Coordinates of C-alpha atoms in Angstrom, one line a residue:
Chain A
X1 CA 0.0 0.0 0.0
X2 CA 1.6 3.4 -0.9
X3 CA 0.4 7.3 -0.7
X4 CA 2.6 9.7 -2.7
X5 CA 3.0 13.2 -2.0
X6 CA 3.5 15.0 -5.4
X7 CA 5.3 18.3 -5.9
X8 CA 3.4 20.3 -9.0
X9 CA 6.1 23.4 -9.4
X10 CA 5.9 26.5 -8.9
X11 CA 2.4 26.8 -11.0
X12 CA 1.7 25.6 -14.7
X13 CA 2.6 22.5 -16.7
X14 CA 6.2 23.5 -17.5
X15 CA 7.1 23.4 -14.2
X16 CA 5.7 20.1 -13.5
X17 CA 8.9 17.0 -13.5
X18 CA 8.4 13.9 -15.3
X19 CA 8.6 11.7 -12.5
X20 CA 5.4 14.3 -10.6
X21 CA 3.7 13.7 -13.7
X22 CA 3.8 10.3 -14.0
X23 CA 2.7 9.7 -10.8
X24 CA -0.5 11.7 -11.1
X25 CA -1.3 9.6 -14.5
X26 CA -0.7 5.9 -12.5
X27 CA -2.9 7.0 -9.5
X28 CA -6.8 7.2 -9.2
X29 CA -7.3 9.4 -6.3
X30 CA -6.1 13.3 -6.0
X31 CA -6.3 15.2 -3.1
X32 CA -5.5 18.5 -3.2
X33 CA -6.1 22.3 -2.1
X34 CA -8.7 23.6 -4.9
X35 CA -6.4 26.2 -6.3
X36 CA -3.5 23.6 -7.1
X37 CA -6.2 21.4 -8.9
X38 CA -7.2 24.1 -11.3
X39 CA -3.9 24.6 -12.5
X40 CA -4.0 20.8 -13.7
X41 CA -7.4 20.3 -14.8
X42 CA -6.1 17.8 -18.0
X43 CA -4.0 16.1 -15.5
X44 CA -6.8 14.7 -13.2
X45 CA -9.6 14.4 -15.6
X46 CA -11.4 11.0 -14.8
X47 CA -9.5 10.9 -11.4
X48 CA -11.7 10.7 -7.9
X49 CA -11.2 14.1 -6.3
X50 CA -10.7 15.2 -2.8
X51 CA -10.7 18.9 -2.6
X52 CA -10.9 21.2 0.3
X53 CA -10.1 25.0 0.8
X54 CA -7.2 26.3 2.0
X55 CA -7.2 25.2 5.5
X56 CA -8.7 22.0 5.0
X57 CA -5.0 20.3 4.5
X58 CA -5.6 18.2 7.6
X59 CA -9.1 16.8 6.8
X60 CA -7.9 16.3 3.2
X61 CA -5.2 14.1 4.0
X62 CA -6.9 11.7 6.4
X63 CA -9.4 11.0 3.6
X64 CA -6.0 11.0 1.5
X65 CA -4.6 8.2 3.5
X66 CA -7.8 6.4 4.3
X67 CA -8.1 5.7 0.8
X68 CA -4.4 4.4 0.4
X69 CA -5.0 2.2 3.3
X70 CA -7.9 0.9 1.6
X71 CA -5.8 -0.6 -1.3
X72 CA -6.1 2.6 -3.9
X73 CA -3.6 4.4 -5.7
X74 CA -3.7 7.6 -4.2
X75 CA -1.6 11.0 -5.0
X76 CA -1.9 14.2 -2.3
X77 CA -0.9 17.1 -4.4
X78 CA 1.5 20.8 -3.2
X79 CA 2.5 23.5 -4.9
X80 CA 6.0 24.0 -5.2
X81 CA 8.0 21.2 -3.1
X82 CA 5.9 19.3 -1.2
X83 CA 8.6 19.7 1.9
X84 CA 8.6 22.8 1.6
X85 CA 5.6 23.8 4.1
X86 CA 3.6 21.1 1.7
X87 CA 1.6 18.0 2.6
X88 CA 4.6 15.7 3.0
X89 CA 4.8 16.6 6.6
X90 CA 1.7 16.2 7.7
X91 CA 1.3 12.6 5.4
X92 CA 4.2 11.3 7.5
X93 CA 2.9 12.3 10.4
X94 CA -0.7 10.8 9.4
X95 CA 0.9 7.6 7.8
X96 CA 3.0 6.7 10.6
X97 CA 0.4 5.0 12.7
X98 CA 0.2 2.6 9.6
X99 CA 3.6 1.1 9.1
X100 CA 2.3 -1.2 6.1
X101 CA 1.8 2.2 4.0
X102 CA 4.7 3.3 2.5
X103 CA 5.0 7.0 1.5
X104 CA 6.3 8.3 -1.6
X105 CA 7.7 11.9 -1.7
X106 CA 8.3 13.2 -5.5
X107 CA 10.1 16.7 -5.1
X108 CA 9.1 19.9 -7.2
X109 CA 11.0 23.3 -7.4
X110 CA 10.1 25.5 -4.5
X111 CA 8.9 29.2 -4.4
X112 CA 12.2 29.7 -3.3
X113 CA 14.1 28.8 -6.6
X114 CA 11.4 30.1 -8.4
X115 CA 11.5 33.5 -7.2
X116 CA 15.3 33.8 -7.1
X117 CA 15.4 32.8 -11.2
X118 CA 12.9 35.6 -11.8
X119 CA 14.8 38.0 -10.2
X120 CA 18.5 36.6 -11.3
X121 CA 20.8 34.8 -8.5
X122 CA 20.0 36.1 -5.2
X123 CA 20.0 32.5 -3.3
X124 CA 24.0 31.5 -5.2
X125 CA 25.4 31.6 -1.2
X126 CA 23.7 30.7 2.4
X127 CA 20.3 31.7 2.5
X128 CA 17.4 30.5 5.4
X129 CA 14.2 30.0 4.6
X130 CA 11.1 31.8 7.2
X131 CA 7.4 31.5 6.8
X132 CA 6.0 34.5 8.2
X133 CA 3.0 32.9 8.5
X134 CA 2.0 32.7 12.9
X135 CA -0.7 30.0 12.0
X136 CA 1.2 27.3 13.5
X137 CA 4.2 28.9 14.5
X138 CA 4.5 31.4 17.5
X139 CA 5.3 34.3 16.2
X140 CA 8.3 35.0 18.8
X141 CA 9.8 32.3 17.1
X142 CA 9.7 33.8 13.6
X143 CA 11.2 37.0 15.5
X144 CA 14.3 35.0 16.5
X145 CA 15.2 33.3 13.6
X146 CA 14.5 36.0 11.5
X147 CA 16.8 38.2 13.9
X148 CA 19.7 35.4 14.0
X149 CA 19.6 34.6 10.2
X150 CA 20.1 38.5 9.5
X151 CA 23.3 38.4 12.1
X152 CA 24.4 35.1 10.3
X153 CA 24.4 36.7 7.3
X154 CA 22.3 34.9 5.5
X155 CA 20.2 35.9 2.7
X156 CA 16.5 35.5 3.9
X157 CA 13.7 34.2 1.7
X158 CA 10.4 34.6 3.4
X159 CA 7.2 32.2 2.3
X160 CA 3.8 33.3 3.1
X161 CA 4.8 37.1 3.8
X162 CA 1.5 38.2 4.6
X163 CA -2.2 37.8 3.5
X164 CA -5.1 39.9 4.3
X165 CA -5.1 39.7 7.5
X166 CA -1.5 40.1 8.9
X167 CA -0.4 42.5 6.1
X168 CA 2.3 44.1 8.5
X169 CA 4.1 41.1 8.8
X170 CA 6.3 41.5 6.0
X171 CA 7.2 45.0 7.4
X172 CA 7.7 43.9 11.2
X173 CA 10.2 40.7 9.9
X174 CA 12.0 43.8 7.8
X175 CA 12.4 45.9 10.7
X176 CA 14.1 42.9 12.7
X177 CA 16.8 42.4 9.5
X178 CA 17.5 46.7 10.0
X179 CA 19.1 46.2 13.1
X180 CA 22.0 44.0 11.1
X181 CA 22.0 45.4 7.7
X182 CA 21.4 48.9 6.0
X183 CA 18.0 50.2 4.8
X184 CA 19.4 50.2 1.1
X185 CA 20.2 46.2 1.3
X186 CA 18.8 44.7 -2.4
X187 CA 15.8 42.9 -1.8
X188 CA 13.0 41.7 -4.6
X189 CA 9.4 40.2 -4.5
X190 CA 8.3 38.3 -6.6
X191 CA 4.3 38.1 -7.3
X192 CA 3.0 34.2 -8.9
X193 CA 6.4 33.2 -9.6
X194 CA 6.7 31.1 -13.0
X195 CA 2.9 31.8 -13.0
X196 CA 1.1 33.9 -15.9
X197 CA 1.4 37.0 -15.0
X198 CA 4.6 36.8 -12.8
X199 CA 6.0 40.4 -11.5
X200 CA 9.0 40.5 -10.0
X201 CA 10.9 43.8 -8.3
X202 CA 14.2 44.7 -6.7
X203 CA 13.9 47.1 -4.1
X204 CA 15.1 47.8 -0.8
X205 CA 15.0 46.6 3.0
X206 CA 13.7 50.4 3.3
X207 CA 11.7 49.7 1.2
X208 CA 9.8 46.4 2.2
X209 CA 10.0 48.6 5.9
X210 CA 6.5 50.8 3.9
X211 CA 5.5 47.2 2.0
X212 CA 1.9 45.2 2.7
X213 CA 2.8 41.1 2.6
X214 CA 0.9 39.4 0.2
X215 CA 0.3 35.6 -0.3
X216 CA 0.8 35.1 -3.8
X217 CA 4.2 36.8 -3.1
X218 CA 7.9 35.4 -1.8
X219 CA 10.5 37.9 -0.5
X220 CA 14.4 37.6 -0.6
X221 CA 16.1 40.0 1.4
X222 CA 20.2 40.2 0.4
X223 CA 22.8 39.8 2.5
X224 CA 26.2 41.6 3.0
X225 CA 26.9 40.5 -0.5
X226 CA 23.9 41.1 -2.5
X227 CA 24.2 43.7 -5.2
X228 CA 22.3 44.8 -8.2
X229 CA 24.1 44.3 -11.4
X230 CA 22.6 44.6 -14.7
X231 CA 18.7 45.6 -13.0
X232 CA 19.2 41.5 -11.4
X233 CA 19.6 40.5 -7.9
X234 CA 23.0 38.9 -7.4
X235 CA 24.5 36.8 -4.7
X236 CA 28.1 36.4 -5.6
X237 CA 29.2 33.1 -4.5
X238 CA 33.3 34.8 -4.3
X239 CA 34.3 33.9 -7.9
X240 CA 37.3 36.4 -8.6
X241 CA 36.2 37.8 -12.2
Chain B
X1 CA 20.7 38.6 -27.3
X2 CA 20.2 36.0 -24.6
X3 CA 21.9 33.0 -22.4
X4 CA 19.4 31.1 -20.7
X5 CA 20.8 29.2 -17.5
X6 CA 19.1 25.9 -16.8
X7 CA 18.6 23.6 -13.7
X8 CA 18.6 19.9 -14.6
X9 CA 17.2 18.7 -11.2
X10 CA 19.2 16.3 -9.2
X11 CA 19.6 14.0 -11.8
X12 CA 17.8 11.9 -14.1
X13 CA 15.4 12.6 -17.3
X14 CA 12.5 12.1 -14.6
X15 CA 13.6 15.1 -12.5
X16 CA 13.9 17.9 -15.8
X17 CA 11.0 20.3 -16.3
X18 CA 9.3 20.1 -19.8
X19 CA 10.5 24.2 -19.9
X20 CA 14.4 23.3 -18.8
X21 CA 13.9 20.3 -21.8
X22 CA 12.4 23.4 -24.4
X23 CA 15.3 25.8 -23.3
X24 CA 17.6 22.5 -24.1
X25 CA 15.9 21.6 -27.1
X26 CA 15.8 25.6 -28.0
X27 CA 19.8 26.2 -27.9
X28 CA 22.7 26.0 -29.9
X29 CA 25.7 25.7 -28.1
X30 CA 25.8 24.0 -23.9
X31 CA 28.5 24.7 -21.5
X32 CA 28.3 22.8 -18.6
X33 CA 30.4 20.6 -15.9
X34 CA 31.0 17.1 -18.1
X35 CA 29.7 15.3 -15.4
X36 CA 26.1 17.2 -15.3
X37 CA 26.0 16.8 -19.4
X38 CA 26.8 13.1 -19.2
X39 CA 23.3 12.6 -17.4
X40 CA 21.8 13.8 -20.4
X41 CA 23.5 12.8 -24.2
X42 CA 20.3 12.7 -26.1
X43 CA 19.0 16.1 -24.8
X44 CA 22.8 17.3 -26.3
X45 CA 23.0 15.5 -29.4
X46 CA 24.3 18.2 -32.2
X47 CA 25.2 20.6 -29.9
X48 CA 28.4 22.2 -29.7
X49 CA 29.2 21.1 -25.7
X50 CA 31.2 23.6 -23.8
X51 CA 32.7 21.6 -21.1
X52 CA 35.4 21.6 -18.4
X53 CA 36.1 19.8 -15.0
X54 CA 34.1 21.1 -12.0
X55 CA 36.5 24.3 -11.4
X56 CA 36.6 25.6 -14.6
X57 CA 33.3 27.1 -13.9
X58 CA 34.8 30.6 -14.8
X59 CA 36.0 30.1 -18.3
X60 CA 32.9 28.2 -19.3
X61 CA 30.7 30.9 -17.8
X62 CA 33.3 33.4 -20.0
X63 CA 32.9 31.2 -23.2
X64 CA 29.6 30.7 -22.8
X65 CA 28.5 34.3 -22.4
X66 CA 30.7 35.2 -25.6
X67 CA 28.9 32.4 -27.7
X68 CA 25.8 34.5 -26.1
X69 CA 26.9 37.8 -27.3
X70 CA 28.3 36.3 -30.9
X71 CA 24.0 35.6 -31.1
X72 CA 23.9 32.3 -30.7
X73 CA 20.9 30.8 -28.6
X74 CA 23.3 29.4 -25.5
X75 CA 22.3 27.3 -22.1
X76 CA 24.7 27.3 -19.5
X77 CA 23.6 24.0 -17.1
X78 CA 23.6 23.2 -13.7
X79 CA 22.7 20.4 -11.7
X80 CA 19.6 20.9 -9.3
X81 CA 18.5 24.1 -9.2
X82 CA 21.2 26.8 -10.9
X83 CA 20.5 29.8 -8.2
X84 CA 21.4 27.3 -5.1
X85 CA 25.4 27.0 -5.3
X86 CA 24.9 26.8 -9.4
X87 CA 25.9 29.1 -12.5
X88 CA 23.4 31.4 -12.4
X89 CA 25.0 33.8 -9.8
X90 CA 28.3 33.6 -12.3
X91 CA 26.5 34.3 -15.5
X92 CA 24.5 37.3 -13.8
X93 CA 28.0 38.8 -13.0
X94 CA 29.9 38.2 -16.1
X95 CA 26.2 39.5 -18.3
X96 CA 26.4 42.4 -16.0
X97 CA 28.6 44.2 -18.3
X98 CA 27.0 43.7 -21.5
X99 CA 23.6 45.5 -20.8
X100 CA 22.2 44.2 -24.5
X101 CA 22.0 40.5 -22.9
X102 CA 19.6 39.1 -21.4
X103 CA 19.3 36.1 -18.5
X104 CA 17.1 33.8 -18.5
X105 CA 17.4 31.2 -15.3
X106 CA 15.2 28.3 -15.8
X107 CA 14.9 26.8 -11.9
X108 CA 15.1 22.9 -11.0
X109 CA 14.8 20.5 -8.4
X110 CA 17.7 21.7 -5.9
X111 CA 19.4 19.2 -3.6
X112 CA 18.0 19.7 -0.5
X113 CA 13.9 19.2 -2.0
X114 CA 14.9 15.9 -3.2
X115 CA 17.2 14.6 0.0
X116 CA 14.4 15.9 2.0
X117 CA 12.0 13.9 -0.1
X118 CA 14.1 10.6 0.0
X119 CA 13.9 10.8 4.0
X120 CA 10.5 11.9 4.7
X121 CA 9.5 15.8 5.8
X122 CA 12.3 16.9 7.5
X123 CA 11.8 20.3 5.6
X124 CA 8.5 21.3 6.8
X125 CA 9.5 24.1 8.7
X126 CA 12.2 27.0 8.6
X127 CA 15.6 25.7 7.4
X128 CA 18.8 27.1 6.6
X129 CA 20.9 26.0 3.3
X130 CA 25.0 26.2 3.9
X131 CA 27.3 25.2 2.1
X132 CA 30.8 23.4 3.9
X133 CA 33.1 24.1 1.1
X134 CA 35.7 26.7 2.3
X135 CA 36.9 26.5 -1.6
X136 CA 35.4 30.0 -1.9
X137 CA 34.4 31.3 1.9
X138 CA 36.1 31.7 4.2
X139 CA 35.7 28.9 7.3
X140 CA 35.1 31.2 10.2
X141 CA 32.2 32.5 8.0
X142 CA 30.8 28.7 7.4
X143 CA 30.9 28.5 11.5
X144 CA 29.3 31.3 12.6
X145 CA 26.3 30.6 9.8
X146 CA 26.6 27.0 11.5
X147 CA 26.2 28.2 15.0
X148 CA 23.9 31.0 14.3
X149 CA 21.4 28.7 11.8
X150 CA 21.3 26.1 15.2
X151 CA 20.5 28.6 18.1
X152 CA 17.6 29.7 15.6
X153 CA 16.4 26.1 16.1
X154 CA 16.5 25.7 11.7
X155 CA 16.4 22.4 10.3
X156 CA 20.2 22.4 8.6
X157 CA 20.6 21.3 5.5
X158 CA 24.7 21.4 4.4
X159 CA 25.3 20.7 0.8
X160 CA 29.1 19.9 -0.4
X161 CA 29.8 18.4 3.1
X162 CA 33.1 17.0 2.1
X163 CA 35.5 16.3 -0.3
X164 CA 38.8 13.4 -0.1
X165 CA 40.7 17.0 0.6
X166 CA 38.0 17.6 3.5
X167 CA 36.1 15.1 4.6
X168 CA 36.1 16.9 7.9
X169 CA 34.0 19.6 7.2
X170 CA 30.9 17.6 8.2
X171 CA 32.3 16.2 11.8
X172 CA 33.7 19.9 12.4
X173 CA 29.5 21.6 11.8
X174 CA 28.0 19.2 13.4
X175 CA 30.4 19.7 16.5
X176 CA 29.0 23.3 16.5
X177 CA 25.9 22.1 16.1
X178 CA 26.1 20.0 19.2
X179 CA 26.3 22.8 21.4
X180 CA 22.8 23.9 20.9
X181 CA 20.9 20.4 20.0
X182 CA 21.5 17.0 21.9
X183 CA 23.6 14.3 20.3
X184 CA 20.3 12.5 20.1
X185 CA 18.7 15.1 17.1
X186 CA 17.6 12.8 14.2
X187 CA 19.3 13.5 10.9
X188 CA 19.6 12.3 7.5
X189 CA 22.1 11.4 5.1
X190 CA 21.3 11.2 0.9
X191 CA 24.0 10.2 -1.3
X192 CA 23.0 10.5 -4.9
X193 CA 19.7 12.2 -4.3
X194 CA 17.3 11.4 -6.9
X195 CA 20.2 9.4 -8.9
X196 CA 20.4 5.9 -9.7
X197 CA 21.7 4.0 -6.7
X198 CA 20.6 6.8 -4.4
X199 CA 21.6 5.8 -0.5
X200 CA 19.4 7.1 2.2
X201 CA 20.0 6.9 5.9
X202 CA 18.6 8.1 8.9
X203 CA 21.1 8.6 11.7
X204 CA 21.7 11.0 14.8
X205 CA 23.7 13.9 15.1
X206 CA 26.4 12.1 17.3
X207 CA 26.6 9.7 14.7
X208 CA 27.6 12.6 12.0
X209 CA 30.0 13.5 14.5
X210 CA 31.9 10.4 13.4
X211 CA 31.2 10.7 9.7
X212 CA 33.6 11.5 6.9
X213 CA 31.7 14.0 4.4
X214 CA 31.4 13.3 0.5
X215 CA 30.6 15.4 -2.3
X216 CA 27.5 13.1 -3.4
X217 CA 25.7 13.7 0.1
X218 CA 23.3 16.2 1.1
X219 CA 23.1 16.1 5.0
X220 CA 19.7 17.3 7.2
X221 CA 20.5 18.2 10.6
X222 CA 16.7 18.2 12.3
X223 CA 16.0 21.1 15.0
X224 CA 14.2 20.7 18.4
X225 CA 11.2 19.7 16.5
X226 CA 12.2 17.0 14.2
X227 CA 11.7 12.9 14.7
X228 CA 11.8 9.5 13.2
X229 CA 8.1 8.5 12.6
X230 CA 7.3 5.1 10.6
X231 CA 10.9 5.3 9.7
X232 CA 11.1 8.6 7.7
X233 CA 12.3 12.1 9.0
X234 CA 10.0 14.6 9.7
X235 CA 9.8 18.0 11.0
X236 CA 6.5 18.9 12.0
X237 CA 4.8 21.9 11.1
X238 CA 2.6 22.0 14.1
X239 CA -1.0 20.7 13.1
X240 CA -3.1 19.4 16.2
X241 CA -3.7 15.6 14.6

């Protein structure tokens, strides 16, 4: 008996591997957040469905891995990496009270990547990766590792960076990085990365210190290194040109 | 005028996004590490191939952007995803002084989504991305992002964790490590992610005490949060089950 968490990109069909797309073809059950389904609607034509809104994730993967348990090829789908604060987590966690399920994890490229392609190579040294999202995390703990990635050094990507209602978080994790780096560090957001209609900026810390967070968005903030160079967002890796 | 840099995943046709394939397909000329443009001969069939060892990432970034600026359609490729540790950062620099060129970076599958896949979730909440090779930072640099990253309480995930000239780096972070998080964390070891023959353990953080790095690993260090459930690595993201 198997489950198989399935990465689907960033968003649309070029993004989607092989290996994510042949697993959705071989199974006969799709669960899935709404939105994610829409963006595949060829891909799970014929298929049993189990959709839920966005905060359904729990209830949608217990049905998920009742139905694997009862013998049926069964695919949970995430955008972007499934690791990456996707279902795989929380199908472990489910799946491990049922050691004759074995679970599958087929990766995708994450927000992450995706964003720092559209802007040019911000993430090419160290970078940490926050949700700013205090649904399930406290949000003193986003404080503190926002505050010791900024004194590491690192450049900061930032998931979920707000949403309508916590649009000051993106400004509040900003205000943390300014007590380690100038206001005029390079920073970009990118809106629906490799999605139609993708819109990318570089800007500044100062900048993002004014800026409302915004779900469809991911934010990299530079680090020490982090320049501007031909209107991209670099992260020299230390390459002696 | 344009060079387009592509991610080929971790490895294997199955990992390579149909728009990485196109921008393949699309192109003239390749440069690219021999051992990345072994994993794909038929995708570079007719091509002129650009190619030198793995540290003569310079001159085939150099070569590469003149075939670019001589207007032919050129990819430069890297393995996994080209903005973590790949060529993108490189060619951003080097295109940087010819403002008439444009970048393209086409993202992948980076190392750490598809180690984190082969183990379970150990990803599913804030993580930091550092690399041990001191080839091009400086080690006091690679400690402090070490120690910094583990008083945060991020998952770690260390790519290049050792060399035969270093092997070790990884004993040497995970000692810093150790200072912050009991011997007892659960970590993960993947040795050719996503490759043929790929090797997955689970292990502890006392155990990597003891371990020799290699290039072909990716390492997860877990944080306070992480376990071994049904066998796989997760960190939980904090859902009430």
């Amino acid at each position: 008996m198997r489950i198989t968490v399935v990465g689907l990109g960033p968003g649309g069909k070029s993004g989607i591997t092989p290996e994510a797309r042949q697993a959705l073809e071989a199974c006969r059950v799709v669960a899935g957040y709404r939105g994610y389904l829409e963006q595949i609607p060829a891909l799970i034509r014929d298929k049993e469905v189990i959709s839920t809104g966005m905060t359904g994730e729990l209830e949608r993967c217990r049905l998920a891995v009742e139905r694997a348990l009862s013998g049926q090829e069964v695919c949970v789908v995430s955008g972007g990496d499934p690791g990456v604060y996707g279902m795989a987590g929380l199908v472990c966690q489910l799946a491990a009270e049922h050691p004759q399920l074995e679970v599958r994890v087929v990766p995708g490229v994450t927000a992450a990547c995706a964003a720092a392609a559209a802007l040019g190579a911000p993430l090419s040294h160290d970078f940490a990766v926050i949700s700013l999202s205090d649904l399930l995390t406290d949000w003193d703990a986003i404080r503190r590792r926002v505050e010791l990635a900024a004194q590491g050094d690192f450049v900061l990507c930032f998931y979920n960076p707000g949403s309508t209602r916590r649009r000051e978080h993106l400004s509040r994790a900003c205000g943390y990085v300014c007590k380690y780096r100038p206001a005029a560090t390079p920073c970009g957001v990118v809106r629906d990365a490799a999605r139609p209609g993708q819109n990318s900026r570089v800007c500044t810390l100062g900048d993002l210190l004014e800026a409302q967070g915004n779900m469809a968005e991911t934010v990299i903030v530079g680090n020490s290194q982090t320049r501007i160079l031909g209107g991209r967002l670099v992260t020299p890796r230390g390459y002696l040109l």
